[in-house]
Amino acid sequence: MGPLSFDALIAGEHKVEPTDWMPEGYRANLVRQIAQHAHSEVVGMQPERNWISRAPSLRRKAILLAKVQDEAGHGLYLYAAAETLGVSREWMLDALHEGRQRYLSFINYPTLTWADVGALAWLTDGAAVVNQVTLCRSSYGPYARAMVRVCREESFHHRQGFDALHVLARGTSAQRDMAQDAVDRWWYPALAMFGPPHTRSTHSDRSLAWKIKRFTNDELRQRFVDICVPQAKVLGLQLPDPDLKWNAERGHHDFTEPDYDELKHVVAGYGPCNRQRVEHRRRVHEDGAWVRAAATAYAAKHQAAGQGLPA
Amino acid sequence: MSAAPADWPLWEVFVRARRGLTHLHVGSVHAPDAELALHNARDLHTRRGEGASIWVVPAAHITASDPDDKDAYFDPALDKDFRHPAHFELPEGVEHL
């Protein structure tokens, strides 16, 4: 019995591992998707960092700190998975800082109130969970394994967001209005997270054929809408779509699609906060250089003193 | 751009979830030395009580079988199914064997 070819691995639902031969297009598609995913975790810390020092209670502050810390960790899991494909972390960070690689569009919208922290987590992390659960079955082993760890931690993010909104929705009328306003603003950015419709998607066909992805953008978006409707009812908040209604024939909710031209515009770099997000990322990377230099010097000093393992 | 972690080696991280289990590979970290690799691995992989013990091993120190050679390399095991207990048909009524 000879070695299974790449096509046989994919057809047989086996995982492809870093040492296997793979088509260049498969590798390039994975690098693009995993890097975009990693960058989204890292840049995705920014809309929340403003609220760490402004959280309404010590408990909420501790929760938000833990969530942002998880996101840094998710970025690290994913960069490590991408590195198994032969790209370096520096190369990916340079590509992010120079605008050659993307991150999710919703991160380019501002978080105006405390309720945004809840709505962002309930809706965009909820959308991420819908997408990432299916990626645990991605054909590339290191990516699928990283996704399992991400999902385990992501459900905490999703749930704490729902919890924060639930408290606001039962609070004073000002708090309720604030929660509703945040949901109004985050609903469509969350729907747009799944990407353009299948008919307008550049990479989906190949990614589906190679089982990097398991479902189309449209299937995942529909699943997300169906999950959100009953949850919004429990919250007592409206989803901002007058045409959102159950369609018994389809067994799904009909809903208004997000504005894909706006999505394209934001992804291209013209959203409300794009420039600020990337500039901040570049600045903190440069401002953190002394920490990396200190760690290197510390390691060198200890090695000279004959302690620790040789690297 | 800076003191380059590009030069920091890669370390493979193994975590023992609890007493009685073996250490399992959970991922990789970059670090300038073993002490900081351990520190990074703890911060990254054990924030929710996932571990009772961590090993970090320089990735460069792992010797691996050649993936291109795996069929010939593991071939001796393929045609000797008598190595498996299920190879032997037991007469009716035999227990504890």
Tab-separated table of C-alpha atoms in Angstrom:
chain	number	residue	atom	x	y	z
A	1	MET	CA	0.000	0.000	0.000
A	2	GLY	CA	1.554	3.284	-1.080
A	3	PRO	CA	1.217	6.590	0.726
A	4	LEU	CA	-2.186	8.251	0.470
A	5	SER	CA	-2.078	11.047	-2.051
A	6	PHE	CA	-3.201	14.535	-1.038
A	7	ASP	CA	-6.492	14.035	-2.890
A	8	ALA	CA	-7.094	10.716	-1.140
A	9	LEU	CA	-6.448	12.329	2.251
A	10	ILE	CA	-9.035	15.032	1.513
A	11	ALA	CA	-11.561	12.589	0.040
A	12	GLY	CA	-11.147	10.169	2.947
A	13	GLU	CA	-11.729	12.871	5.600
A	14	HIS	CA	-8.163	12.486	6.855
A	15	LYS	CA	-6.212	15.418	8.252
A	16	VAL	CA	-3.390	16.894	6.223
A	17	GLU	CA	-0.309	17.423	8.426
A	18	PRO	CA	2.596	19.866	7.954
A	19	THR	CA	4.986	17.246	6.556
A	20	ASP	CA	2.525	16.046	3.849
A	21	TRP	CA	2.848	17.204	0.264
A	22	MET	CA	0.128	19.749	-0.537
A	23	PRO	CA	-0.769	21.824	-3.604
A	24	GLU	CA	0.617	25.359	-3.519
A	25	GLY	CA	-2.930	26.766	-3.783
A	26	TYR	CA	-4.019	24.800	-0.690
A	27	ARG	CA	-1.048	26.134	1.256
A	28	ALA	CA	-1.607	29.720	0.066
A	29	ASN	CA	-5.334	29.602	0.859
A	30	LEU	CA	-4.609	28.305	4.356
A	31	VAL	CA	-1.899	30.896	5.030
A	32	ARG	CA	-4.275	33.658	3.945
A	33	GLN	CA	-7.180	32.364	6.040
A	34	ILE	CA	-5.208	31.481	9.191
A	35	ALA	CA	-3.231	34.743	9.118
A	36	GLN	CA	-6.441	36.750	8.643
A	37	HIS	CA	-7.919	34.825	11.552
A	38	ALA	CA	-4.860	35.425	13.778
A	39	HIS	CA	-4.737	39.132	12.884
A	40	SER	CA	-8.451	39.427	13.741
A	41	GLU	CA	-7.799	38.083	17.230
A	42	VAL	CA	-4.892	40.474	17.771
A	43	VAL	CA	-6.445	43.645	16.288
A	44	GLY	CA	-9.781	42.544	17.795
A	45	MET	CA	-8.416	43.367	21.258
A	46	GLN	CA	-8.524	47.063	20.411
A	47	PRO	CA	-12.292	47.747	20.400
A	48	GLU	CA	-12.399	46.278	23.922
A	49	ARG	CA	-9.252	47.686	25.500
A	50	ASN	CA	-10.856	51.132	25.869
A	51	TRP	CA	-13.461	49.651	28.173
A	52	ILE	CA	-11.155	47.758	30.545
A	53	SER	CA	-10.513	50.862	32.649
A	54	ARG	CA	-14.117	52.041	32.221
A	55	ALA	CA	-15.962	48.830	33.077
A	56	PRO	CA	-18.931	49.393	35.404
A	57	SER	CA	-17.643	47.088	38.157
A	58	LEU	CA	-14.502	45.298	39.262
A	59	ARG	CA	-16.079	41.971	38.278
A	60	ARG	CA	-16.816	43.175	34.729
A	61	LYS	CA	-13.287	44.584	34.510
A	62	ALA	CA	-11.742	41.253	35.532
A	63	ILE	CA	-13.942	39.406	33.004
A	64	LEU	CA	-12.980	41.798	30.200
A	65	LEU	CA	-9.280	41.513	31.071
A	66	ALA	CA	-9.530	37.721	30.882
A	67	LYS	CA	-11.344	37.938	27.553
A	68	VAL	CA	-8.742	40.246	26.004
A	69	GLN	CA	-5.992	37.988	27.338
A	70	ASP	CA	-7.698	35.023	25.639
A	71	GLU	CA	-7.723	36.928	22.353
A	72	ALA	CA	-3.973	37.474	22.550
A	73	GLY	CA	-3.656	33.735	23.170
A	74	HIS	CA	-5.915	32.878	20.226
A	75	GLY	CA	-3.692	35.009	18.020
A	76	LEU	CA	-0.677	33.036	19.258
A	77	TYR	CA	-2.343	29.622	18.676
A	78	LEU	CA	-3.182	30.688	15.127
A	79	TYR	CA	0.191	32.247	14.276
A	80	ALA	CA	1.797	28.980	15.424
A	81	ALA	CA	-0.579	27.002	13.168
A	82	ALA	CA	0.295	29.239	10.197
A	83	GLU	CA	4.011	28.843	10.930
A	84	THR	CA	3.707	25.104	10.278
A	85	LEU	CA	3.045	26.102	6.638
A	86	GLY	CA	6.516	27.652	6.380
A	87	VAL	CA	5.741	31.330	6.963
A	88	SER	CA	7.336	33.258	9.820
A	89	ARG	CA	5.512	35.265	12.444
A	90	GLU	CA	7.508	38.374	11.464
A	91	TRP	CA	6.381	38.001	7.863
A	92	MET	CA	2.730	37.834	8.951
A	93	LEU	CA	3.053	40.818	11.296
A	94	ASP	CA	4.772	42.845	8.575
A	95	ALA	CA	1.962	41.917	6.168
A	96	LEU	CA	-0.600	43.090	8.725
A	97	HIS	CA	1.248	46.337	9.466
A	98	GLU	CA	1.749	47.077	5.770
A	99	GLY	CA	-1.860	46.293	4.857
A	100	ARG	CA	-1.047	43.253	2.696
A	101	GLN	CA	-3.081	40.929	4.912
A	102	ARG	CA	-6.536	41.601	6.294
A	103	TYR	CA	-8.506	41.162	9.488
A	104	LEU	CA	-12.273	40.959	10.052
A	105	SER	CA	-14.172	44.083	9.013
A	106	PHE	CA	-16.274	44.504	12.189
A	107	ILE	CA	-13.130	45.497	14.126
A	108	ASN	CA	-13.104	48.764	12.168
A	109	TYR	CA	-16.233	50.070	13.907
A	110	PRO	CA	-16.006	52.051	17.158
A	111	THR	CA	-17.239	50.814	20.563
A	112	LEU	CA	-19.128	53.882	21.772
A	113	THR	CA	-20.692	52.711	25.039
A	114	TRP	CA	-20.322	49.979	27.668
A	115	ALA	CA	-23.253	48.205	25.995
A	116	ASP	CA	-21.106	47.848	22.877
A	117	VAL	CA	-18.819	45.517	24.828
A	118	GLY	CA	-21.803	43.244	25.503
A	119	ALA	CA	-23.295	43.526	22.001
A	120	LEU	CA	-19.913	42.999	20.369
A	121	ALA	CA	-19.358	39.809	22.362
A	122	TRP	CA	-22.890	38.454	21.970
A	123	LEU	CA	-23.078	39.150	18.218
A	124	THR	CA	-19.554	39.088	16.771
A	125	ASP	CA	-18.186	36.412	19.102
A	126	GLY	CA	-21.442	34.521	18.553
A	127	ALA	CA	-20.840	34.729	14.796
A	128	ALA	CA	-17.222	33.655	15.348
A	129	VAL	CA	-18.375	30.601	17.334
A	130	VAL	CA	-20.764	29.537	14.539
A	131	ASN	CA	-17.910	29.784	12.052
A	132	GLN	CA	-15.155	28.329	14.237
A	133	VAL	CA	-17.058	25.285	15.441
A	134	THR	CA	-17.216	24.134	11.816
A	135	LEU	CA	-13.481	24.880	11.386
A	136	CYS	CA	-12.654	22.321	14.106
A	137	ARG	CA	-13.266	19.870	11.213
A	138	SER	CA	-10.982	21.713	8.792
A	139	SER	CA	-8.789	19.396	6.724
A	140	TYR	CA	-5.528	20.948	7.942
A	141	GLY	CA	-4.589	19.327	11.262
A	142	PRO	CA	-2.788	22.202	13.027
A	143	TYR	CA	-5.580	24.644	12.138
A	144	ALA	CA	-8.338	22.270	13.256
A	145	ARG	CA	-6.538	21.620	16.559
A	146	ALA	CA	-6.006	25.334	17.187
A	147	MET	CA	-9.723	25.879	16.516
A	148	VAL	CA	-10.705	23.323	19.151
A	149	ARG	CA	-8.769	25.315	21.755
A	150	VAL	CA	-10.132	28.640	20.485
A	151	CYS	CA	-13.746	27.394	20.621
A	152	ARG	CA	-13.333	26.154	24.162
A	153	GLU	CA	-12.422	29.680	25.269
A	154	GLU	CA	-14.662	31.564	22.843
A	155	SER	CA	-17.879	30.292	24.405
A	156	PHE	CA	-16.940	32.187	27.596
A	157	HIS	CA	-16.635	35.379	25.505
A	158	HIS	CA	-19.996	34.791	23.882
A	159	ARG	CA	-21.755	34.031	27.130
A	160	GLN	CA	-20.339	36.949	29.131
A	161	GLY	CA	-21.521	39.310	26.369
A	162	PHE	CA	-25.050	37.924	26.537
A	163	ASP	CA	-24.910	38.222	30.328
A	164	ALA	CA	-23.783	41.875	30.235
A	165	LEU	CA	-26.578	42.756	27.776
A	166	HIS	CA	-29.143	40.822	29.798
A	167	VAL	CA	-28.325	42.902	32.888
A	168	LEU	CA	-28.578	46.181	30.925
A	169	ALA	CA	-31.832	45.137	29.238
A	170	ARG	CA	-33.356	44.676	32.711
A	171	GLY	CA	-31.924	47.887	34.138
A	172	THR	CA	-33.082	51.493	33.952
A	173	SER	CA	-34.683	52.733	30.754
A	174	ALA	CA	-31.419	54.519	29.926
A	175	GLN	CA	-29.535	51.219	30.237
A	176	ARG	CA	-32.138	49.444	28.123
A	177	ASP	CA	-31.883	52.111	25.423
A	178	MET	CA	-28.102	51.861	25.513
A	179	ALA	CA	-28.290	48.057	25.051
A	180	GLN	CA	-30.783	48.403	22.179
A	181	ASP	CA	-28.656	51.070	20.493
A	182	ALA	CA	-25.576	48.839	20.656
A	183	VAL	CA	-27.476	45.870	19.180
A	184	ASP	CA	-28.806	48.151	16.415
A	185	ARG	CA	-25.258	49.132	15.493
A	186	TRP	CA	-23.605	45.689	15.730
A	187	TRP	CA	-26.182	43.470	14.033
A	188	TYR	CA	-25.151	44.129	10.432
A	189	PRO	CA	-21.376	44.175	11.069
A	190	ALA	CA	-21.861	40.747	12.712
A	191	LEU	CA	-23.839	39.441	9.700
A	192	ALA	CA	-21.132	40.770	7.376
A	193	MET	CA	-18.468	38.791	9.292
A	194	PHE	CA	-19.389	35.669	7.347
A	195	GLY	CA	-18.073	37.362	4.233
A	196	PRO	CA	-19.692	38.058	0.871
A	197	PRO	CA	-22.414	35.764	-0.503
A	198	HIS	CA	-21.114	32.545	-2.025
A	199	THR	CA	-21.695	33.853	-5.547
A	200	ARG	CA	-19.361	36.817	-4.836
A	201	SER	CA	-16.748	34.988	-2.783
A	202	THR	CA	-13.266	34.724	-4.303
A	203	HIS	CA	-11.828	31.770	-2.426
A	204	SER	CA	-14.816	29.784	-1.177
A	205	ASP	CA	-15.104	27.196	-3.941
A	206	ARG	CA	-11.544	25.980	-3.612
A	207	SER	CA	-11.614	26.182	0.180
A	208	LEU	CA	-14.762	24.049	0.253
A	209	ALA	CA	-13.352	21.528	-2.224
A	210	TRP	CA	-10.213	21.208	-0.101
A	211	LYS	CA	-12.341	21.058	3.071
A	212	ILE	CA	-10.482	23.995	4.593
A	213	LYS	CA	-13.999	25.367	5.071
A	214	ARG	CA	-17.045	23.115	5.536
A	215	PHE	CA	-19.958	25.428	4.761
A	216	THR	CA	-20.628	28.421	2.531
A	217	ASN	CA	-20.729	31.930	3.972
A	218	ASP	CA	-24.486	31.982	3.356
A	219	GLU	CA	-25.166	28.711	5.213
A	220	LEU	CA	-23.239	29.954	8.252
A	221	ARG	CA	-24.921	33.375	8.170
A	222	GLN	CA	-28.344	31.697	8.108
A	223	ARG	CA	-27.397	29.450	11.028
A	224	PHE	CA	-26.282	32.500	13.016
A	225	VAL	CA	-29.544	34.386	12.365
A	226	ASP	CA	-31.608	31.353	13.418
A	227	ILE	CA	-29.629	31.126	16.670
A	228	CYS	CA	-29.900	34.844	17.471
A	229	VAL	CA	-33.669	35.302	17.086
A	230	PRO	CA	-34.737	33.313	20.180
A	231	GLN	CA	-31.813	34.740	22.193
A	232	ALA	CA	-32.886	38.310	21.333
A	233	LYS	CA	-36.367	37.410	22.583
A	234	VAL	CA	-34.949	36.324	25.943
A	235	LEU	CA	-32.937	39.543	26.117
A	236	GLY	CA	-36.071	41.539	25.306
A	237	LEU	CA	-34.176	43.433	22.597
A	238	GLN	CA	-35.093	43.955	18.944
A	239	LEU	CA	-32.908	42.849	16.066
A	240	PRO	CA	-32.884	45.886	13.744
A	241	ASP	CA	-34.493	44.223	10.731
A	242	PRO	CA	-38.225	44.791	10.097
A	243	ASP	CA	-38.206	41.998	7.487
A	244	LEU	CA	-36.797	39.385	9.851
A	245	LYS	CA	-39.399	36.621	10.109
A	246	TRP	CA	-39.791	32.855	10.316
A	247	ASN	CA	-40.278	31.112	6.980
A	248	ALA	CA	-41.997	27.793	7.685
A	249	GLU	CA	-41.428	26.577	4.157
A	250	ARG	CA	-37.659	26.954	4.413
A	251	GLY	CA	-37.485	26.116	8.107
A	252	HIS	CA	-35.319	29.219	8.536
A	253	HIS	CA	-35.732	32.921	9.224
A	254	ASP	CA	-35.860	35.275	6.252
A	255	PHE	CA	-33.679	38.310	6.910
A	256	THR	CA	-32.213	41.369	5.221
A	257	GLU	CA	-28.673	40.748	3.985
A	258	PRO	CA	-25.940	43.122	5.151
A	259	ASP	CA	-24.713	45.780	2.723
A	260	TYR	CA	-21.935	43.929	0.894
A	261	ASP	CA	-20.705	47.072	-0.815
A	262	GLU	CA	-20.094	48.566	2.611
A	263	LEU	CA	-18.276	45.365	3.613
A	264	LYS	CA	-16.048	45.637	0.549
A	265	HIS	CA	-15.393	49.296	1.310
A	266	VAL	CA	-14.437	48.575	4.946
A	267	VAL	CA	-12.260	45.585	4.023
A	268	ALA	CA	-10.517	47.782	1.445
A	269	GLY	CA	-9.498	50.073	4.323
A	270	TYR	CA	-12.182	52.761	4.354
A	271	GLY	CA	-14.166	51.917	7.507
A	272	PRO	CA	-14.521	54.377	10.382
A	273	CYS	CA	-11.488	53.118	12.352
A	274	ASN	CA	-9.238	51.241	9.886
A	275	ARG	CA	-6.358	53.690	9.935
A	276	GLN	CA	-6.488	54.095	13.714
A	277	ARG	CA	-6.509	50.303	14.274
A	278	VAL	CA	-3.509	49.575	12.051
A	279	GLU	CA	-1.523	52.591	13.265
A	280	HIS	CA	-2.138	51.595	16.873
A	281	ARG	CA	-1.059	48.018	16.111
A	282	ARG	CA	2.152	49.269	14.515
A	283	ARG	CA	2.833	51.624	17.400
A	284	VAL	CA	2.355	49.044	20.162
A	285	HIS	CA	4.545	46.602	18.241
A	286	GLU	CA	7.324	49.225	18.141
A	287	ASP	CA	6.696	50.335	21.721
A	288	GLY	CA	6.998	46.702	22.799
A	289	ALA	CA	10.401	46.277	21.160
A	290	TRP	CA	12.221	46.991	24.442
A	291	VAL	CA	10.402	44.064	26.089
A	292	ARG	CA	11.587	41.696	23.369
A	293	ALA	CA	15.101	43.131	23.616
A	294	ALA	CA	15.054	42.738	27.404
A	295	ALA	CA	13.913	39.106	27.146
A	296	THR	CA	16.703	38.391	24.665
A	297	ALA	CA	19.313	40.080	26.893
A	298	TYR	CA	18.011	38.278	29.990
A	299	ALA	CA	18.286	34.920	28.241
A	300	ALA	CA	21.804	35.726	27.008
A	301	LYS	CA	22.937	36.776	30.478
A	302	HIS	CA	21.637	33.557	32.035
A	303	GLN	CA	23.222	31.432	29.341
A	304	ALA	CA	26.558	33.185	29.916
A	305	ALA	CA	26.227	32.393	33.609
A	306	GLY	CA	25.819	28.759	32.642
A	307	GLN	CA	22.191	28.424	33.683
A	308	GLY	CA	19.323	27.054	31.696
A	309	LEU	CA	19.379	24.957	28.565
A	310	PRO	CA	21.287	26.098	25.541
A	311	ALA	CA	18.665	27.273	23.062
B	1	MET	CA	12.718	46.558	13.229
B	2	SER	CA	13.622	45.445	16.773
B	3	ALA	CA	15.417	42.856	18.841
B	4	ALA	CA	14.172	40.096	16.697
B	5	PRO	CA	12.115	37.278	18.140
B	6	ALA	CA	12.781	36.043	14.613
B	7	ASP	CA	15.917	34.675	16.229
B	8	TRP	CA	14.014	33.142	19.116
B	9	PRO	CA	13.827	29.394	18.731
B	10	LEU	CA	10.579	27.442	18.618
B	11	TRP	CA	9.700	25.259	21.611
B	12	GLU	CA	7.185	22.429	21.610
B	13	VAL	CA	4.858	22.457	24.610
B	14	PHE	CA	3.602	19.326	26.380
B	15	VAL	CA	1.041	19.506	29.180
B	16	ARG	CA	0.058	16.883	31.755
B	17	ALA	CA	-3.592	17.677	32.422
B	18	ARG	CA	-3.609	15.902	35.758
B	19	ARG	CA	-1.782	13.317	37.795
B	20	GLY	CA	-1.970	9.882	36.177
B	21	LEU	CA	-2.010	11.109	32.562
B	22	THR	CA	0.917	11.473	30.188
B	23	HIS	CA	2.145	14.821	28.916
B	24	LEU	CA	0.457	15.640	25.606
B	25	HIS	CA	1.656	17.974	22.883
B	26	VAL	CA	-0.561	21.092	22.928
B	27	GLY	CA	1.277	23.556	20.694
B	28	SER	CA	4.390	25.680	20.282
B	29	VAL	CA	5.815	28.938	21.594
B	30	HIS	CA	8.754	31.139	20.677
B	31	ALA	CA	11.132	32.163	23.463
B	32	PRO	CA	14.791	33.149	23.857
B	33	ASP	CA	15.481	30.470	26.463
B	34	ALA	CA	13.941	27.546	28.341
B	35	GLU	CA	12.861	29.572	31.352
B	36	LEU	CA	10.921	32.083	29.261
B	37	ALA	CA	9.542	29.285	27.064
B	38	LEU	CA	8.093	27.686	30.181
B	39	HIS	CA	6.714	31.028	31.314
B	40	ASN	CA	5.089	31.677	27.924
B	41	ALA	CA	3.704	28.138	27.770
B	42	ARG	CA	2.107	28.526	31.186
B	43	ASP	CA	0.524	31.872	30.263
B	44	LEU	CA	-0.722	30.532	26.943
B	45	HIS	CA	-1.875	27.017	27.758
B	46	THR	CA	-2.845	26.793	31.439
B	47	ARG	CA	-5.064	29.752	32.301
B	48	ARG	CA	-8.004	27.562	33.270
B	49	GLY	CA	-6.500	24.748	35.274
B	50	GLU	CA	-5.599	22.736	32.142
B	51	GLY	CA	-2.290	21.589	33.542
B	52	ALA	CA	-0.499	20.031	36.483
B	53	SER	CA	2.878	19.974	34.730
B	54	ILE	CA	4.444	21.470	31.594
B	55	TRP	CA	7.414	20.383	29.488
B	56	VAL	CA	9.010	22.642	26.901
B	57	VAL	CA	11.394	21.092	24.383
B	58	PRO	CA	13.404	22.970	21.748
B	59	ALA	CA	11.752	21.970	18.454
B	60	ALA	CA	15.227	21.654	16.917
B	61	HIS	CA	16.066	18.899	19.413
B	62	ILE	CA	13.275	16.589	18.271
B	63	THR	CA	14.369	13.750	16.008
B	64	ALA	CA	11.474	12.624	13.831
B	65	SER	CA	10.927	9.752	11.431
B	66	ASP	CA	11.025	10.769	7.792
B	67	PRO	CA	7.456	11.438	6.630
B	68	ASP	CA	8.363	10.554	3.013
B	69	ASP	CA	9.645	7.221	4.198
B	70	LYS	CA	6.755	6.336	6.448
B	71	ASP	CA	5.430	3.359	4.452
B	72	ALA	CA	8.689	1.473	4.210
B	73	TYR	CA	9.570	2.564	7.714
B	74	PHE	CA	6.427	1.209	9.352
B	75	ASP	CA	5.874	-1.554	6.825
B	76	PRO	CA	7.083	-4.475	8.997
B	77	ALA	CA	3.960	-4.081	11.102
B	78	LEU	CA	1.502	-4.318	8.209
B	79	ASP	CA	1.653	-7.977	7.139
B	80	LYS	CA	1.937	-9.608	10.552
B	81	ASP	CA	-1.584	-9.665	11.816
B	82	PHE	CA	-0.685	-12.606	14.075
B	83	ARG	CA	0.742	-9.881	16.338
B	84	HIS	CA	-2.850	-8.999	17.191
B	85	PRO	CA	-4.833	-11.235	19.528
B	86	ALA	CA	-7.826	-11.050	17.167
B	87	HIS	CA	-5.802	-13.120	14.666
B	88	PHE	CA	-6.558	-16.292	16.646
B	89	GLU	CA	-9.904	-17.993	16.475
B	90	LEU	CA	-10.855	-19.369	19.831
B	91	PRO	CA	-12.853	-22.571	20.234
B	92	GLU	CA	-16.359	-22.164	21.601
B	93	GLY	CA	-16.614	-21.822	25.368
B	94	VAL	CA	-13.109	-20.567	26.137
B	95	GLU	CA	-13.107	-17.712	28.626
B	96	HIS	CA	-10.496	-15.405	30.145
B	97	LEU	CA	-8.114	-15.905	27.226
